[in-house]
Amino acid sequence: TDIPLCEGWNLVGYPSTQVRTVPDALASISGAYDLVYGYEAADTADPWESYNPSSPPFANDLTEMGPGWGYWIDANQAATWSINN
């Protein structure tokens, strides 16, 4: 599946059948994004999770992308995100 991303914020679904780490899931747009947000309503203490590729791993609380979830991706340039099931 190919998803075109515009520069700036993009709200996208994750149309895969497999859970992947954020860097693995976004490998096709490596270097083309600055931040990713996910929202977990069941986590009432901290529902927003984020992943910044420039931050050390311990600073990222969004570690995986899962089937059927939606994410905000801040693209620093137009890109096409390719997802393999």
Tab-separated table of C-alpha atoms in Angstrom:
chain	number	residue	atom	x	y	z
A	1	THR	CA	0.000	0.000	0.000
A	2	ASP	CA	1.312	3.439	-0.920
A	3	ILE	CA	0.156	6.504	1.015
A	4	PRO	CA	1.142	9.935	-0.312
A	5	LEU	CA	2.174	12.374	2.417
A	6	CYS	CA	2.171	16.140	2.030
A	7	GLU	CA	4.722	18.343	3.748
A	8	GLY	CA	3.333	19.117	7.209
A	9	TRP	CA	0.890	17.131	9.316
A	10	ASN	CA	-0.817	14.045	7.858
A	11	LEU	CA	-3.448	11.919	9.612
A	12	VAL	CA	-3.028	8.393	8.265
A	13	GLY	CA	-4.164	4.878	9.000
A	14	TYR	CA	-1.784	1.951	9.289
A	15	PRO	CA	-3.095	-0.622	6.778
A	16	SER	CA	-0.909	-3.550	7.716
A	17	THR	CA	-1.686	-6.877	9.320
A	18	GLN	CA	1.533	-6.818	11.362
A	19	VAL	CA	2.715	-4.783	14.325
A	20	ARG	CA	6.085	-3.172	13.592
A	21	THR	CA	8.429	-0.856	15.422
A	22	VAL	CA	8.000	2.749	14.324
A	23	PRO	CA	11.373	2.907	12.501
A	24	ASP	CA	10.609	-0.344	10.656
A	25	ALA	CA	7.068	0.716	9.754
A	26	LEU	CA	8.299	4.086	8.451
A	27	ALA	CA	11.510	2.852	6.779
A	28	SER	CA	10.292	3.904	3.326
A	29	ILE	CA	10.104	7.548	4.461
A	30	SER	CA	13.188	7.590	6.670
A	31	GLY	CA	14.504	11.154	6.856
A	32	ALA	CA	11.255	12.573	5.470
A	33	TYR	CA	9.450	12.964	8.820
A	34	ASP	CA	10.194	14.718	12.100
A	35	LEU	CA	7.535	13.482	14.510
A	36	VAL	CA	4.798	10.861	14.827
A	37	TYR	CA	1.887	10.921	17.282
A	38	GLY	CA	-0.467	8.134	18.269
A	39	TYR	CA	-3.489	8.352	20.570
A	40	GLU	CA	-4.543	5.602	22.983
A	41	ALA	CA	-7.816	6.662	24.621
A	42	ALA	CA	-7.699	3.752	27.087
A	43	ASP	CA	-4.483	5.195	28.578
A	44	THR	CA	-6.161	7.941	30.603
A	45	ALA	CA	-2.900	8.948	32.324
A	46	ASP	CA	-1.034	9.667	29.062
A	47	PRO	CA	-3.149	9.041	25.936
A	48	TRP	CA	-0.787	10.780	23.474
A	49	GLU	CA	2.349	8.864	22.534
A	50	SER	CA	5.100	10.269	20.334
A	51	TYR	CA	8.099	9.156	18.311
A	52	ASN	CA	10.880	11.531	17.275
A	53	PRO	CA	13.602	9.889	15.137
A	54	SER	CA	16.136	12.433	16.435
A	55	SER	CA	15.496	11.596	20.097
A	56	PRO	CA	17.177	8.809	22.040
A	57	PRO	CA	15.050	5.648	22.290
A	58	PHE	CA	14.187	6.172	25.972
A	59	ALA	CA	12.520	9.508	25.115
A	60	ASN	CA	10.009	7.924	22.700
A	61	ASP	CA	6.890	6.379	24.182
A	62	LEU	CA	5.397	5.446	20.797
A	63	THR	CA	7.393	2.330	19.995
A	64	GLU	CA	5.125	0.313	17.680
A	65	MET	CA	2.575	0.886	14.948
A	66	GLY	CA	-0.331	-1.530	14.828
A	67	PRO	CA	-3.035	-2.694	12.418
A	68	GLY	CA	-6.085	-0.487	12.267
A	69	TRP	CA	-4.605	2.429	14.223
A	70	GLY	CA	-4.302	6.006	13.020
A	71	TYR	CA	-1.262	8.254	13.404
A	72	TRP	CA	-0.275	11.861	12.886
A	73	ILE	CA	2.946	12.095	10.863
A	74	ASP	CA	4.759	15.433	10.521
A	75	ALA	CA	6.457	15.145	7.125
A	76	ASN	CA	9.298	17.572	6.399
A	77	GLN	CA	8.795	17.037	2.647
A	78	ALA	CA	6.293	15.387	0.324
A	79	ALA	CA	6.868	11.622	0.310
A	80	THR	CA	5.165	8.314	-0.406
A	81	TRP	CA	4.909	5.910	2.503
A	82	SER	CA	4.969	2.295	1.283
A	83	ILE	CA	3.600	-0.332	3.645
A	84	ASN	CA	4.078	-4.049	3.046
A	85	ASN	CA	1.711	-6.438	4.759
